[in-house]
Amino acid sequence: MPLLTKYIAREYLRVFWLSLGALLLIYVVSEVFAKIGKFARYDADVAALFAYFALKIPRALYEMAPLAALMASVLAMTTLSRQHEITA
């Protein structure tokens, strides 16, 4: 693999994982605030709360991955352009 391809892939993947993590965090926090009333109404324990959200993470990753890929491509190219590395 050429050096330039490795560099661009590293920049892209760095931004991809950061954006995916941020989107996942926003998703989980919004779900917590949306569902906290139901959990409080039925007196669910903390273990059930963690199990519920742990089982929701794979679906959230599946839903957020395309948006993270789009964000990563735009942000990585913007970063490379700002540093004048695309011109070279």
CSV table of C-alpha atoms in Angstrom, one decimal:
chain,number,residue,atom,x,y,z
A,1,MET,CA,0.0,0.0,0.0
A,2,PRO,CA,1.5,3.4,-0.9
A,3,LEU,CA,2.4,5.8,1.8
A,4,LEU,CA,-0.1,8.4,0.7
A,5,THR,CA,-3.0,5.9,0.8
A,6,LYS,CA,-2.0,4.9,4.3
A,7,TYR,CA,-1.9,8.5,5.4
A,8,ILE,CA,-5.3,9.4,4.0
A,9,ALA,CA,-6.8,6.1,5.4
A,10,ARG,CA,-5.3,6.9,8.9
A,11,GLU,CA,-6.8,10.4,8.8
A,12,TYR,CA,-10.2,9.1,7.6
A,13,LEU,CA,-10.4,6.3,10.2
A,14,ARG,CA,-9.3,8.6,13.0
A,15,VAL,CA,-12.2,10.9,12.2
A,16,PHE,CA,-14.6,8.0,11.6
A,17,TRP,CA,-14.1,6.5,15.0
A,18,LEU,CA,-14.3,9.8,16.7
A,19,SER,CA,-17.5,10.7,15.0
A,20,LEU,CA,-19.0,7.3,15.5
A,21,GLY,CA,-18.2,7.5,19.2
A,22,ALA,CA,-19.7,10.9,19.5
A,23,LEU,CA,-22.9,9.9,17.6
A,24,LEU,CA,-23.2,6.8,19.8
A,25,LEU,CA,-22.8,8.8,22.9
A,26,ILE,CA,-25.5,11.3,21.8
A,27,TYR,CA,-27.8,8.3,20.9
A,28,VAL,CA,-27.4,6.6,24.3
A,29,VAL,CA,-27.8,9.8,26.3
A,30,SER,CA,-31.0,10.7,24.4
A,31,GLU,CA,-32.3,7.2,24.9
A,32,VAL,CA,-31.5,7.3,28.6
A,33,PHE,CA,-33.5,10.6,29.0
A,34,ALA,CA,-36.4,9.2,26.9
A,35,LYS,CA,-36.7,5.9,28.8
A,36,ILE,CA,-35.8,7.0,32.3
A,37,GLY,CA,-39.5,7.5,33.2
A,38,LYS,CA,-40.4,4.0,32.2
A,39,PHE,CA,-37.6,2.5,34.1
A,40,ALA,CA,-38.5,4.5,37.2
A,41,ARG,CA,-42.2,3.6,36.9
A,42,TYR,CA,-41.4,-0.1,37.0
A,43,ASP,CA,-38.6,0.1,39.6
A,44,ALA,CA,-36.0,-1.5,37.3
A,45,ASP,CA,-32.6,-2.1,38.9
A,46,VAL,CA,-29.3,-0.7,37.6
A,47,ALA,CA,-28.3,-4.1,36.1
A,48,ALA,CA,-31.4,-4.2,33.9
A,49,LEU,CA,-30.7,-0.6,32.8
A,50,PHE,CA,-27.2,-1.4,31.8
A,51,ALA,CA,-28.3,-4.6,30.0
A,52,TYR,CA,-31.0,-2.8,28.1
A,53,PHE,CA,-28.6,-0.1,26.8
A,54,ALA,CA,-25.8,-2.7,26.2
A,55,LEU,CA,-28.2,-4.6,23.9
A,56,LYS,CA,-29.2,-1.4,22.1
A,57,ILE,CA,-25.6,-0.5,21.2
A,58,PRO,CA,-25.3,-2.9,18.1
A,59,ARG,CA,-28.4,-1.4,16.5
A,60,ALA,CA,-27.3,2.1,17.3
A,61,LEU,CA,-23.9,1.3,15.7
A,62,TYR,CA,-25.7,0.0,12.6
A,63,GLU,CA,-27.8,3.1,12.3
A,64,MET,CA,-25.0,5.6,13.0
A,65,ALA,CA,-22.3,4.1,10.8
A,66,PRO,CA,-23.5,5.6,7.5
A,67,LEU,CA,-23.7,9.1,9.1
A,68,ALA,CA,-20.3,8.7,10.7
A,69,ALA,CA,-18.8,7.6,7.4
A,70,LEU,CA,-20.3,10.7,5.7
A,71,MET,CA,-19.1,13.0,8.5
A,72,ALA,CA,-15.6,11.4,8.4
A,73,SER,CA,-15.2,11.8,4.7
A,74,VAL,CA,-16.2,15.5,4.8
A,75,LEU,CA,-14.2,16.3,8.0
A,76,ALA,CA,-11.1,14.4,6.9
A,77,MET,CA,-11.0,16.1,3.5
A,78,THR,CA,-11.6,19.5,5.2
A,79,THR,CA,-8.7,18.8,7.5
A,80,LEU,CA,-6.4,17.8,4.7
A,81,SER,CA,-7.5,20.8,2.7
A,82,ARG,CA,-7.0,23.2,5.5
A,83,GLN,CA,-3.4,21.9,6.0
A,84,HIS,CA,-2.8,22.2,2.2
A,85,GLU,CA,-2.1,18.5,1.9
A,86,ILE,CA,-4.5,17.8,-0.9
A,87,THR,CA,-2.7,20.3,-3.2
A,88,ALA,CA,0.6,18.4,-2.8
